[in-house]
């Protein structure tokens, strides 16, 4: 399993032109193997730019990204290695489905890695299983599928490369609540069964609160907050000040505190809210 280390990462688009834009500045952090990380931040705060550095799609303007202690831009072999070990699922990945069948689309990555046919078959079935794509769909054209199914096929295509680090940029964007839940369940299952590190960019504070172990909050290209959901959501005013929402339970707890109810700081799930309200009102907890 791989450890990612980011050292003083800066990225400037269109440097030395009138369109120059500093998108990420001075970001340093380490992501240990197996961690489930949520990346939060308003639009334009640098999240997509940041994650594209983690699998060498973008080259730092300055600073370094290390995978297992080695600079991912050291040479051609290191860049190839990082692309195999760090899988990146873009926003709306279904727009990149282009093969004639679902099977061929999921198989595309492993095939490019030069993997033997029997193993490709095994990987495609395994990846499809993780994301709940039934094998009866393998011969169909991806274009015939529903939006949610297409998204799952696209994610399976990355999972089939068995990346030790899986990064997803807003994997539930544009899906209905049932579709969102399915995708998040699939990702959690992949993580549990593979032990992979998962980094997920999300606007859904409730998912971030419920599922991740660590939250990194971006603001204007910098890391504004970095901690457990408990640590980050005990500072709801700071989140609101940088233009972010807070989980539903956190905002209800804030409103109750303003009305004088004595509630602890770190409330970010419905269960915590319920228990805290019961305690505050002196009702027995279960
Ligand atoms: P986020 O993912 O948080 O929405 P981005 O990383 O996409 O943020 O963008 C960070 C900043 O960089 C924004 O101001 C955005 O307009 C700018 N930016 C992103 N991509 C490019 C690009 N290819 N060329 C120039 N500026 C860009």
PDB file of C-alpha atoms and ligand atoms in Angstrom:
ATOM      1  CA  UNK A   1       0.000   0.000   0.000  1.00  0.00           C
ATOM      2  CA  UNK A   2       1.218   3.437  -0.923  1.00  0.00           C
ATOM      3  CA  UNK A   3       1.814   6.549   1.077  1.00  0.00           C
ATOM      4  CA  UNK A   4       1.450   9.904  -0.656  1.00  0.00           C
ATOM      5  CA  UNK A   5       3.483  12.866   0.505  1.00  0.00           C
ATOM      6  CA  UNK A   6       2.989  16.356  -0.849  1.00  0.00           C
ATOM      7  CA  UNK A   7       5.722  18.907  -0.179  1.00  0.00           C
ATOM      8  CA  UNK A   8       5.153  22.640  -0.642  1.00  0.00           C
ATOM      9  CA  UNK A   9       3.071  22.077  -3.771  1.00  0.00           C
ATOM     10  CA  UNK A  10       2.340  25.138  -5.930  1.00  0.00           C
ATOM     11  CA  UNK A  11       0.589  25.225  -9.281  1.00  0.00           C
ATOM     12  CA  UNK A  12       0.187  28.279 -11.484  1.00  0.00           C
ATOM     13  CA  UNK A  13      -1.803  28.106 -14.719  1.00  0.00           C
ATOM     14  CA  UNK A  14      -0.635  30.197 -17.699  1.00  0.00           C
ATOM     15  CA  UNK A  15       2.393  31.472 -15.778  1.00  0.00           C
ATOM     16  CA  UNK A  16       3.981  34.719 -17.054  1.00  0.00           C
ATOM     17  CA  UNK A  17       0.924  35.602 -19.164  1.00  0.00           C
ATOM     18  CA  UNK A  18      -1.922  38.055 -18.493  1.00  0.00           C
ATOM     19  CA  UNK A  19      -4.048  34.944 -17.633  1.00  0.00           C
ATOM     20  CA  UNK A  20      -1.730  33.776 -14.850  1.00  0.00           C
ATOM     21  CA  UNK A  21      -3.676  32.036 -12.072  1.00  0.00           C
ATOM     22  CA  UNK A  22      -2.221  30.584  -8.885  1.00  0.00           C
ATOM     23  CA  UNK A  23      -4.501  27.586  -8.230  1.00  0.00           C
ATOM     24  CA  UNK A  24      -2.609  25.757  -5.457  1.00  0.00           C
ATOM     25  CA  UNK A  25      -0.038  27.344  -3.173  1.00  0.00           C
ATOM     26  CA  UNK A  26       2.235  25.898  -0.483  1.00  0.00           C
ATOM     27  CA  UNK A  27       0.316  22.693   0.213  1.00  0.00           C
ATOM     28  CA  UNK A  28       2.167  20.123   2.337  1.00  0.00           C
ATOM     29  CA  UNK A  29       0.566  16.974   3.700  1.00  0.00           C
ATOM     30  CA  UNK A  30       0.907  13.211   3.995  1.00  0.00           C
ATOM     31  CA  UNK A  31      -1.809  10.677   3.243  1.00  0.00           C
ATOM     32  CA  UNK A  32      -1.072   7.343   4.911  1.00  0.00           C
ATOM     33  CA  UNK A  33      -2.010   4.030   3.297  1.00  0.00           C
ATOM     34  CA  UNK A  34      -5.632   3.035   3.738  1.00  0.00           C
ATOM     35  CA  UNK A  35      -6.947   6.405   4.892  1.00  0.00           C
ATOM     36  CA  UNK A  36     -10.390   7.595   3.708  1.00  0.00           C
ATOM     37  CA  UNK A  37      -9.997  11.303   3.011  1.00  0.00           C
ATOM     38  CA  UNK A  38     -12.606  13.885   2.045  1.00  0.00           C
ATOM     39  CA  UNK A  39     -11.527  17.017   0.164  1.00  0.00           C
ATOM     40  CA  UNK A  40     -13.828  19.968   0.696  1.00  0.00           C
ATOM     41  CA  UNK A  41     -13.784  23.522  -0.632  1.00  0.00           C
ATOM     42  CA  UNK A  42     -15.903  25.876  -2.699  1.00  0.00           C
ATOM     43  CA  UNK A  43     -15.691  25.898  -6.496  1.00  0.00           C
ATOM     44  CA  UNK A  44     -12.349  27.264  -7.651  1.00  0.00           C
ATOM     45  CA  UNK A  45     -10.553  26.557  -4.350  1.00  0.00           C
ATOM     46  CA  UNK A  46      -7.993  24.278  -6.052  1.00  0.00           C
ATOM     47  CA  UNK A  47      -9.278  20.758  -5.296  1.00  0.00           C
ATOM     48  CA  UNK A  48      -9.233  19.446  -8.886  1.00  0.00           C
ATOM     49  CA  UNK A  49      -5.849  21.003  -9.566  1.00  0.00           C
ATOM     50  CA  UNK A  50      -4.512  19.402  -6.388  1.00  0.00           C
ATOM     51  CA  UNK A  51      -5.752  15.866  -7.104  1.00  0.00           C
ATOM     52  CA  UNK A  52      -4.429  15.950 -10.675  1.00  0.00           C
ATOM     53  CA  UNK A  53      -0.950  16.281  -9.159  1.00  0.00           C
ATOM     54  CA  UNK A  54      -1.368  13.062  -7.202  1.00  0.00           C
ATOM     55  CA  UNK A  55      -1.214  10.864 -10.307  1.00  0.00           C
ATOM     56  CA  UNK A  56       1.159  13.052 -12.315  1.00  0.00           C
ATOM     57  CA  UNK A  57      -1.473  14.449 -14.686  1.00  0.00           C
ATOM     58  CA  UNK A  58      -0.221  17.893 -13.756  1.00  0.00           C
ATOM     59  CA  UNK A  59       3.356  18.787 -12.974  1.00  0.00           C
ATOM     60  CA  UNK A  60       3.970  21.060  -9.979  1.00  0.00           C
ATOM     61  CA  UNK A  61       5.106  24.599 -10.733  1.00  0.00           C
ATOM     62  CA  UNK A  62       7.149  24.066  -7.586  1.00  0.00           C
ATOM     63  CA  UNK A  63       7.190  21.496  -4.809  1.00  0.00           C
ATOM     64  CA  UNK A  64       7.060  17.703  -5.014  1.00  0.00           C
ATOM     65  CA  UNK A  65       4.705  14.751  -4.778  1.00  0.00           C
ATOM     66  CA  UNK A  66       6.192  11.522  -3.437  1.00  0.00           C
ATOM     67  CA  UNK A  67       4.698   8.046  -3.703  1.00  0.00           C
ATOM     68  CA  UNK A  68       6.254   5.668  -1.184  1.00  0.00           C
ATOM     69  CA  UNK A  69       9.046   8.170  -0.698  1.00  0.00           C
ATOM     70  CA  UNK A  70       9.909   8.579  -4.388  1.00  0.00           C
ATOM     71  CA  UNK A  71       9.316  11.703  -6.507  1.00  0.00           C
ATOM     72  CA  UNK A  72       6.580  10.758  -9.004  1.00  0.00           C
ATOM     73  CA  UNK A  73       8.267  12.925 -11.664  1.00  0.00           C
ATOM     74  CA  UNK A  74      11.726  11.406 -11.125  1.00  0.00           C
ATOM     75  CA  UNK A  75      11.662   9.760 -14.556  1.00  0.00           C
ATOM     76  CA  UNK A  76       9.348   8.199 -17.149  1.00  0.00           C
ATOM     77  CA  UNK A  77       9.119   4.921 -15.217  1.00  0.00           C
ATOM     78  CA  UNK A  78       8.022   6.742 -12.029  1.00  0.00           C
ATOM     79  CA  UNK A  79       5.290   8.603 -13.933  1.00  0.00           C
ATOM     80  CA  UNK A  80       4.047   5.330 -15.439  1.00  0.00           C
ATOM     81  CA  UNK A  81       4.165   3.655 -12.038  1.00  0.00           C
ATOM     82  CA  UNK A  82       2.091   6.379 -10.366  1.00  0.00           C
ATOM     83  CA  UNK A  83      -0.588   6.158 -13.059  1.00  0.00           C
ATOM     84  CA  UNK A  84      -1.015   2.443 -12.248  1.00  0.00           C
ATOM     85  CA  UNK A  85      -1.017   2.858  -8.503  1.00  0.00           C
ATOM     86  CA  UNK A  86      -3.108   6.030  -8.241  1.00  0.00           C
ATOM     87  CA  UNK A  87      -6.460   5.830 -10.052  1.00  0.00           C
ATOM     88  CA  UNK A  88      -8.270   9.084 -10.774  1.00  0.00           C
ATOM     89  CA  UNK A  89     -11.992   9.243 -11.547  1.00  0.00           C
ATOM     90  CA  UNK A  90     -12.836  12.623 -13.063  1.00  0.00           C
ATOM     91  CA  UNK A  91     -16.066  14.551 -12.642  1.00  0.00           C
ATOM     92  CA  UNK A  92     -18.779  13.123 -14.920  1.00  0.00           C
ATOM     93  CA  UNK A  93     -16.479  10.216 -15.929  1.00  0.00           C
ATOM     94  CA  UNK A  94     -19.260   8.699 -18.071  1.00  0.00           C
ATOM     95  CA  UNK A  95     -18.451  11.260 -20.778  1.00  0.00           C
ATOM     96  CA  UNK A  96     -15.217   9.347 -21.295  1.00  0.00           C
ATOM     97  CA  UNK A  97     -16.877   6.004 -22.081  1.00  0.00           C
ATOM     98  CA  UNK A  98     -16.067   5.295 -25.709  1.00  0.00           C
ATOM     99  CA  UNK A  99     -15.735   1.542 -26.300  1.00  0.00           C
ATOM    100  CA  UNK A 100     -18.421  -0.494 -28.050  1.00  0.00           C
ATOM    101  CA  UNK A 101     -19.345  -2.616 -25.039  1.00  0.00           C
ATOM    102  CA  UNK A 102     -19.461  -2.218 -21.264  1.00  0.00           C
ATOM    103  CA  UNK A 103     -16.930  -5.059 -20.929  1.00  0.00           C
ATOM    104  CA  UNK A 104     -14.445  -3.400 -23.314  1.00  0.00           C
ATOM    105  CA  UNK A 105     -14.776  -0.093 -21.481  1.00  0.00           C
ATOM    106  CA  UNK A 106     -14.039  -1.622 -18.076  1.00  0.00           C
ATOM    107  CA  UNK A 107     -11.201  -3.674 -19.619  1.00  0.00           C
ATOM    108  CA  UNK A 108      -9.558  -0.678 -21.296  1.00  0.00           C
ATOM    109  CA  UNK A 109      -7.219   0.268 -18.413  1.00  0.00           C
ATOM    110  CA  UNK A 110      -5.954  -3.240 -17.548  1.00  0.00           C
ATOM    111  CA  UNK A 111      -5.486  -3.975 -21.275  1.00  0.00           C
ATOM    112  CA  UNK A 112      -3.290  -0.902 -21.599  1.00  0.00           C
ATOM    113  CA  UNK A 113      -1.253  -2.142 -18.662  1.00  0.00           C
ATOM    114  CA  UNK A 114      -0.368  -5.234 -20.736  1.00  0.00           C
ATOM    115  CA  UNK A 115      -2.209  -7.663 -18.473  1.00  0.00           C
ATOM    116  CA  UNK A 116      -2.974 -11.219 -19.762  1.00  0.00           C
ATOM    117  CA  UNK A 117      -6.471 -11.862 -21.137  1.00  0.00           C
ATOM    118  CA  UNK A 118      -7.590 -14.272 -18.366  1.00  0.00           C
ATOM    119  CA  UNK A 119      -6.596 -11.793 -15.698  1.00  0.00           C
ATOM    120  CA  UNK A 120      -8.368  -8.980 -17.541  1.00  0.00           C
ATOM    121  CA  UNK A 121     -11.563 -11.076 -17.476  1.00  0.00           C
ATOM    122  CA  UNK A 122     -11.144 -11.640 -13.754  1.00  0.00           C
ATOM    123  CA  UNK A 123     -10.488  -7.960 -13.069  1.00  0.00           C
ATOM    124  CA  UNK A 124     -13.457  -6.783 -15.149  1.00  0.00           C
ATOM    125  CA  UNK A 125     -15.810  -9.150 -13.276  1.00  0.00           C
ATOM    126  CA  UNK A 126     -14.367  -8.128  -9.921  1.00  0.00           C
ATOM    127  CA  UNK A 127     -14.588  -4.371 -10.673  1.00  0.00           C
ATOM    128  CA  UNK A 128     -18.132  -4.715 -12.042  1.00  0.00           C
ATOM    129  CA  UNK A 129     -19.067  -6.577  -8.858  1.00  0.00           C
ATOM    130  CA  UNK A 130     -17.711  -3.765  -6.661  1.00  0.00           C
ATOM    131  CA  UNK A 131     -19.859  -1.153  -8.376  1.00  0.00           C
ATOM    132  CA  UNK A 132     -22.956  -3.323  -8.879  1.00  0.00           C
ATOM    133  CA  UNK A 133     -22.830  -3.591 -12.693  1.00  0.00           C
ATOM    134  CA  UNK A 134     -24.520  -6.867 -13.626  1.00  0.00           C
ATOM    135  CA  UNK A 135     -22.645  -9.141 -16.044  1.00  0.00           C
ATOM    136  CA  UNK A 136     -25.761  -9.261 -18.233  1.00  0.00           C
ATOM    137  CA  UNK A 137     -24.830  -5.691 -19.241  1.00  0.00           C
ATOM    138  CA  UNK A 138     -21.313  -6.602 -20.439  1.00  0.00           C
ATOM    139  CA  UNK A 139     -22.279  -6.958 -24.120  1.00  0.00           C
ATOM    140  CA  UNK A 140     -24.388  -3.791 -24.207  1.00  0.00           C
ATOM    141  CA  UNK A 141     -23.190  -0.440 -25.491  1.00  0.00           C
ATOM    142  CA  UNK A 142     -22.411   1.938 -22.589  1.00  0.00           C
ATOM    143  CA  UNK A 143     -24.493   4.519 -24.448  1.00  0.00           C
ATOM    144  CA  UNK A 144     -27.667   2.461 -23.833  1.00  0.00           C
ATOM    145  CA  UNK A 145     -27.297   2.588 -20.039  1.00  0.00           C
ATOM    146  CA  UNK A 146     -28.912   4.958 -17.544  1.00  0.00           C
ATOM    147  CA  UNK A 147     -26.871   7.856 -16.130  1.00  0.00           C
ATOM    148  CA  UNK A 148     -26.209   6.039 -12.843  1.00  0.00           C
ATOM    149  CA  UNK A 149     -25.173   2.816 -14.612  1.00  0.00           C
ATOM    150  CA  UNK A 150     -22.810   4.710 -16.933  1.00  0.00           C
ATOM    151  CA  UNK A 151     -21.184   6.361 -13.927  1.00  0.00           C
ATOM    152  CA  UNK A 152     -20.697   2.958 -12.273  1.00  0.00           C
ATOM    153  CA  UNK A 153     -19.153   1.498 -15.441  1.00  0.00           C
ATOM    154  CA  UNK A 154     -16.732   4.433 -15.615  1.00  0.00           C
ATOM    155  CA  UNK A 155     -15.710   3.950 -11.978  1.00  0.00           C
ATOM    156  CA  UNK A 156     -15.302   0.190 -12.584  1.00  0.00           C
ATOM    157  CA  UNK A 157     -12.863   1.025 -15.408  1.00  0.00           C
ATOM    158  CA  UNK A 158     -10.546   2.682 -12.871  1.00  0.00           C
ATOM    159  CA  UNK A 159     -11.089   0.057 -10.151  1.00  0.00           C
ATOM    160  CA  UNK A 160     -10.160  -2.682 -12.693  1.00  0.00           C
ATOM    161  CA  UNK A 161      -6.603  -1.321 -12.589  1.00  0.00           C
ATOM    162  CA  UNK A 162      -6.631  -2.202  -8.858  1.00  0.00           C
ATOM    163  CA  UNK A 163      -5.196   1.125  -7.758  1.00  0.00           C
ATOM    164  CA  UNK A 164      -3.827   1.270  -4.214  1.00  0.00           C
ATOM    165  CA  UNK A 165      -5.024   4.890  -4.128  1.00  0.00           C
ATOM    166  CA  UNK A 166      -8.433   5.722  -5.599  1.00  0.00           C
ATOM    167  CA  UNK A 167      -9.270   9.403  -6.099  1.00  0.00           C
ATOM    168  CA  UNK A 168     -12.750  10.492  -7.124  1.00  0.00           C
ATOM    169  CA  UNK A 169     -13.744  14.043  -8.081  1.00  0.00           C
ATOM    170  CA  UNK A 170     -17.387  14.552  -7.070  1.00  0.00           C
ATOM    171  CA  UNK A 171     -18.465  10.987  -7.894  1.00  0.00           C
ATOM    172  CA  UNK A 172     -22.129  11.636  -7.099  1.00  0.00           C
ATOM    173  CA  UNK A 173     -22.537  14.958  -8.966  1.00  0.00           C
ATOM    174  CA  UNK A 174     -25.814  15.136 -10.865  1.00  0.00           C
ATOM    175  CA  UNK A 175     -27.237  11.799  -9.610  1.00  0.00           C
ATOM    176  CA  UNK A 176     -30.551  11.390  -7.781  1.00  0.00           C
ATOM    177  CA  UNK A 177     -30.425  10.550  -4.028  1.00  0.00           C
ATOM    178  CA  UNK A 178     -30.740   6.784  -4.644  1.00  0.00           C
ATOM    179  CA  UNK A 179     -27.946   6.910  -7.264  1.00  0.00           C
ATOM    180  CA  UNK A 180     -25.739   8.912  -4.870  1.00  0.00           C
ATOM    181  CA  UNK A 181     -26.255   6.404  -2.074  1.00  0.00           C
ATOM    182  CA  UNK A 182     -25.428   3.472  -4.355  1.00  0.00           C
ATOM    183  CA  UNK A 183     -22.206   5.055  -5.591  1.00  0.00           C
ATOM    184  CA  UNK A 184     -21.075   5.940  -2.058  1.00  0.00           C
ATOM    185  CA  UNK A 185     -21.892   2.397  -0.844  1.00  0.00           C
ATOM    186  CA  UNK A 186     -19.911   0.959  -3.784  1.00  0.00           C
ATOM    187  CA  UNK A 187     -16.893   3.120  -2.980  1.00  0.00           C
ATOM    188  CA  UNK A 188     -17.026   2.145   0.693  1.00  0.00           C
ATOM    189  CA  UNK A 189     -17.239  -1.528  -0.234  1.00  0.00           C
ATOM    190  CA  UNK A 190     -14.246  -1.220  -2.563  1.00  0.00           C
ATOM    191  CA  UNK A 191     -12.283   0.432   0.196  1.00  0.00           C
ATOM    192  CA  UNK A 192     -13.216  -2.122   2.845  1.00  0.00           C
ATOM    193  CA  UNK A 193     -12.417  -5.113   0.658  1.00  0.00           C
ATOM    194  CA  UNK A 194      -9.278  -3.805  -1.054  1.00  0.00           C
ATOM    195  CA  UNK A 195      -7.796  -1.753   1.789  1.00  0.00           C
ATOM    196  CA  UNK A 196      -7.149   1.044  -0.753  1.00  0.00           C
ATOM    197  CA  UNK A 197      -6.571   4.636   0.200  1.00  0.00           C
ATOM    198  CA  UNK A 198      -9.580   6.652  -0.973  1.00  0.00           C
ATOM    199  CA  UNK A 199      -9.631  10.402  -1.578  1.00  0.00           C
ATOM    200  CA  UNK A 200     -12.976  11.850  -2.472  1.00  0.00           C
ATOM    201  CA  UNK A 201     -13.826  15.402  -3.490  1.00  0.00           C
ATOM    202  CA  UNK A 202     -17.333  16.106  -2.276  1.00  0.00           C
ATOM    203  CA  UNK A 203     -19.824  18.886  -1.805  1.00  0.00           C
ATOM    204  CA  UNK A 204     -21.991  16.617   0.288  1.00  0.00           C
ATOM    205  CA  UNK A 205     -21.154  17.466   3.881  1.00  0.00           C
ATOM    206  CA  UNK A 206     -23.329  14.684   5.268  1.00  0.00           C
ATOM    207  CA  UNK A 207     -21.428  12.040   3.278  1.00  0.00           C
ATOM    208  CA  UNK A 208     -18.121  13.626   4.250  1.00  0.00           C
ATOM    209  CA  UNK A 209     -19.127  13.598   7.919  1.00  0.00           C
ATOM    210  CA  UNK A 210     -20.493  10.063   7.865  1.00  0.00           C
ATOM    211  CA  UNK A 211     -17.906   8.217   5.790  1.00  0.00           C
ATOM    212  CA  UNK A 212     -14.451   9.754   5.907  1.00  0.00           C
ATOM    213  CA  UNK A 213     -11.729   9.612   8.553  1.00  0.00           C
ATOM    214  CA  UNK A 214     -10.075  12.869   7.614  1.00  0.00           C
ATOM    215  CA  UNK A 215     -11.222  16.088   6.010  1.00  0.00           C
ATOM    216  CA  UNK A 216      -8.957  18.505   4.171  1.00  0.00           C
ATOM    217  CA  UNK A 217     -10.587  21.852   3.468  1.00  0.00           C
ATOM    218  CA  UNK A 218      -9.252  23.976   0.612  1.00  0.00           C
ATOM    219  CA  UNK A 219      -9.696  27.725   0.407  1.00  0.00           C
ATOM    220  CA  UNK A 220      -8.088  29.903  -2.288  1.00  0.00           C
ATOM    221  CA  UNK A 221      -5.492  27.232  -3.124  1.00  0.00           C
ATOM    222  CA  UNK A 222      -4.437  26.719   0.508  1.00  0.00           C
ATOM    223  CA  UNK A 223      -5.305  24.080   3.087  1.00  0.00           C
ATOM    224  CA  UNK A 224      -7.549  25.960   5.520  1.00  0.00           C
ATOM    225  CA  UNK A 225      -8.405  23.002   7.775  1.00  0.00           C
ATOM    226  CA  UNK A 226      -7.132  19.436   8.102  1.00  0.00           C
ATOM    227  CA  UNK A 227      -8.414  17.018  10.717  1.00  0.00           C
ATOM    228  CA  UNK A 228     -10.949  14.377  11.652  1.00  0.00           C
ATOM    229  CA  UNK A 229     -14.617  15.144  10.819  1.00  0.00           C
ATOM    230  CA  UNK A 230     -15.048  15.751  14.550  1.00  0.00           C
ATOM    231  CA  UNK A 231     -12.269  18.370  14.596  1.00  0.00           C
ATOM    232  CA  UNK A 232     -13.397  20.094  11.388  1.00  0.00           C
ATOM    233  CA  UNK A 233     -17.107  20.168  12.191  1.00  0.00           C
ATOM    234  CA  UNK A 234     -16.452  21.557  15.670  1.00  0.00           C
ATOM    235  CA  UNK A 235     -15.467  24.756  13.825  1.00  0.00           C
ATOM    236  CA  UNK A 236     -18.683  25.291  11.817  1.00  0.00           C
ATOM    237  CA  UNK A 237     -18.392  29.082  11.792  1.00  0.00           C
ATOM    238  CA  UNK A 238     -15.010  28.891  10.030  1.00  0.00           C
ATOM    239  CA  UNK A 239     -16.522  26.589   7.396  1.00  0.00           C
ATOM    240  CA  UNK A 240     -19.420  28.969   6.857  1.00  0.00           C
ATOM    241  CA  UNK A 241     -17.011  31.931   6.649  1.00  0.00           C
ATOM    242  CA  UNK A 242     -15.169  30.289   3.756  1.00  0.00           C
ATOM    243  CA  UNK A 243     -18.442  29.734   1.959  1.00  0.00           C
ATOM    244  CA  UNK A 244     -19.112  26.087   2.793  1.00  0.00           C
ATOM    245  CA  UNK A 245     -22.194  24.355   4.088  1.00  0.00           C
ATOM    246  CA  UNK A 246     -22.091  22.217   7.227  1.00  0.00           C
ATOM    247  CA  UNK A 247     -23.841  18.859   7.788  1.00  0.00           C
ATOM    248  CA  UNK A 248     -27.571  19.136   8.511  1.00  0.00           C
ATOM    249  CA  UNK A 249     -27.078  17.940  12.092  1.00  0.00           C
ATOM    250  CA  UNK A 250     -24.365  20.578  12.677  1.00  0.00           C
ATOM    251  CA  UNK A 251     -26.587  23.405  11.468  1.00  0.00           C
ATOM    252  CA  UNK A 252     -29.544  22.240  13.595  1.00  0.00           C
ATOM    253  CA  UNK A 253     -27.193  22.012  16.621  1.00  0.00           C
ATOM    254  CA  UNK A 254     -25.976  25.591  15.958  1.00  0.00           C
ATOM    255  CA  UNK A 255     -29.571  26.858  15.836  1.00  0.00           C
ATOM    256  CA  UNK A 256     -30.439  25.039  19.084  1.00  0.00           C
ATOM    257  CA  UNK A 257     -27.335  26.455  20.803  1.00  0.00           C
ATOM    258  CA  UNK A 258     -28.380  29.961  19.750  1.00  0.00           C
ATOM    259  CA  UNK A 259     -31.711  29.279  21.429  1.00  0.00           C
ATOM    260  CA  UNK A 260     -29.855  28.452  24.634  1.00  0.00           C
ATOM    261  CA  UNK A 261     -29.613  24.657  24.565  1.00  0.00           C
ATOM    262  CA  UNK A 262     -26.308  23.396  26.023  1.00  0.00           C
ATOM    263  CA  UNK A 263     -24.963  21.120  23.287  1.00  0.00           C
ATOM    264  CA  UNK A 264     -21.346  19.958  22.769  1.00  0.00           C
ATOM    265  CA  UNK A 265     -19.348  21.421  19.857  1.00  0.00           C
ATOM    266  CA  UNK A 266     -18.724  18.396  17.645  1.00  0.00           C
ATOM    267  CA  UNK A 267     -22.111  17.314  16.310  1.00  0.00           C
ATOM    268  CA  UNK A 268     -22.206  16.196  12.699  1.00  0.00           C
ATOM    269  CA  UNK A 269     -24.471  13.147  12.467  1.00  0.00           C
ATOM    270  CA  UNK A 270     -28.177  12.787  13.172  1.00  0.00           C
ATOM    271  CA  UNK A 271     -27.480  10.188  15.849  1.00  0.00           C
ATOM    272  CA  UNK A 272     -25.070  12.507  17.693  1.00  0.00           C
ATOM    273  CA  UNK A 273     -27.656  15.293  17.527  1.00  0.00           C
ATOM    274  CA  UNK A 274     -30.404  13.077  18.892  1.00  0.00           C
ATOM    275  CA  UNK A 275     -28.239  11.798  21.756  1.00  0.00           C
ATOM    276  CA  UNK A 276     -27.017  15.312  22.640  1.00  0.00           C
ATOM    277  CA  UNK A 277     -30.559  16.744  22.654  1.00  0.00           C
ATOM    278  CA  UNK A 278     -31.760  13.895  24.884  1.00  0.00           C
ATOM    279  CA  UNK A 279     -28.873  14.527  27.273  1.00  0.00           C
ATOM    280  CA  UNK A 280     -29.504  18.281  27.302  1.00  0.00           C
ATOM    281  CA  UNK A 281     -33.168  17.699  28.087  1.00  0.00           C
ATOM    282  CA  UNK A 282     -32.349  15.070  30.725  1.00  0.00           C
ATOM    283  CA  UNK A 283     -34.115  12.261  28.802  1.00  0.00           C
ATOM    284  CA  UNK A 284     -32.532   8.758  29.082  1.00  0.00           C
ATOM    285  CA  UNK A 285     -30.286   7.893  26.118  1.00  0.00           C
ATOM    286  CA  UNK A 286     -30.334   4.559  24.337  1.00  0.00           C
TER     287      UNK A 286
HETATM  288  P1  LIG B   1     -11.971  23.325  -7.716  1.00  0.00           P
HETATM  289  O1  LIG B   1     -11.705  21.928  -8.151  1.00  0.00           O
HETATM  290  O2  LIG B   1     -11.861  23.503  -6.226  1.00  0.00           O
HETATM  291  O3  LIG B   1     -13.251  23.871  -8.259  1.00  0.00           O
HETATM  292  P2  LIG B   1      -9.879  24.083  -9.591  1.00  0.00           P
HETATM  293  O4  LIG B   1      -8.639  23.365  -9.224  1.00  0.00           O
HETATM  294  O5  LIG B   1     -10.692  23.558 -10.735  1.00  0.00           O
HETATM  295  O6  LIG B   1     -10.794  24.242  -8.274  1.00  0.00           O
HETATM  296  O7  LIG B   1      -9.518  25.596  -9.930  1.00  0.00           O
HETATM  297  C1  LIG B   1      -8.678  26.409  -9.125  1.00  0.00           C
HETATM  298  C2  LIG B   1      -8.462  27.719  -9.838  1.00  0.00           C
HETATM  299  O8  LIG B   1      -7.694  27.486 -11.025  1.00  0.00           O
HETATM  300  C3  LIG B   1      -9.762  28.393 -10.302  1.00  0.00           C
HETATM  301  O9  LIG B   1      -9.596  29.795 -10.172  1.00  0.00           O
HETATM  302  C4  LIG B   1      -9.865  28.003 -11.751  1.00  0.00           C
HETATM  303  O10 LIG B   1     -10.567  28.981 -12.504  1.00  0.00           O
HETATM  304  C5  LIG B   1      -8.391  27.934 -12.177  1.00  0.00           C
HETATM  305  N1  LIG B   1      -8.189  26.935 -13.223  1.00  0.00           N
HETATM  306  C6  LIG B   1      -8.518  25.623 -13.196  1.00  0.00           C
HETATM  307  N2  LIG B   1      -8.136  25.002 -14.326  1.00  0.00           N
HETATM  308  C7  LIG B   1      -7.543  25.928 -15.103  1.00  0.00           C
HETATM  309  C8  LIG B   1      -6.942  25.906 -16.391  1.00  0.00           C
HETATM  310  N3  LIG B   1      -6.849  24.789 -17.111  1.00  0.00           N
HETATM  311  N4  LIG B   1      -6.429  27.075 -16.876  1.00  0.00           N
HETATM  312  C9  LIG B   1      -6.480  28.205 -16.133  1.00  0.00           C
HETATM  313  N5  LIG B   1      -7.042  28.306 -14.916  1.00  0.00           N
HETATM  314  C10 LIG B   1      -7.568  27.184 -14.394  1.00  0.00           C
END
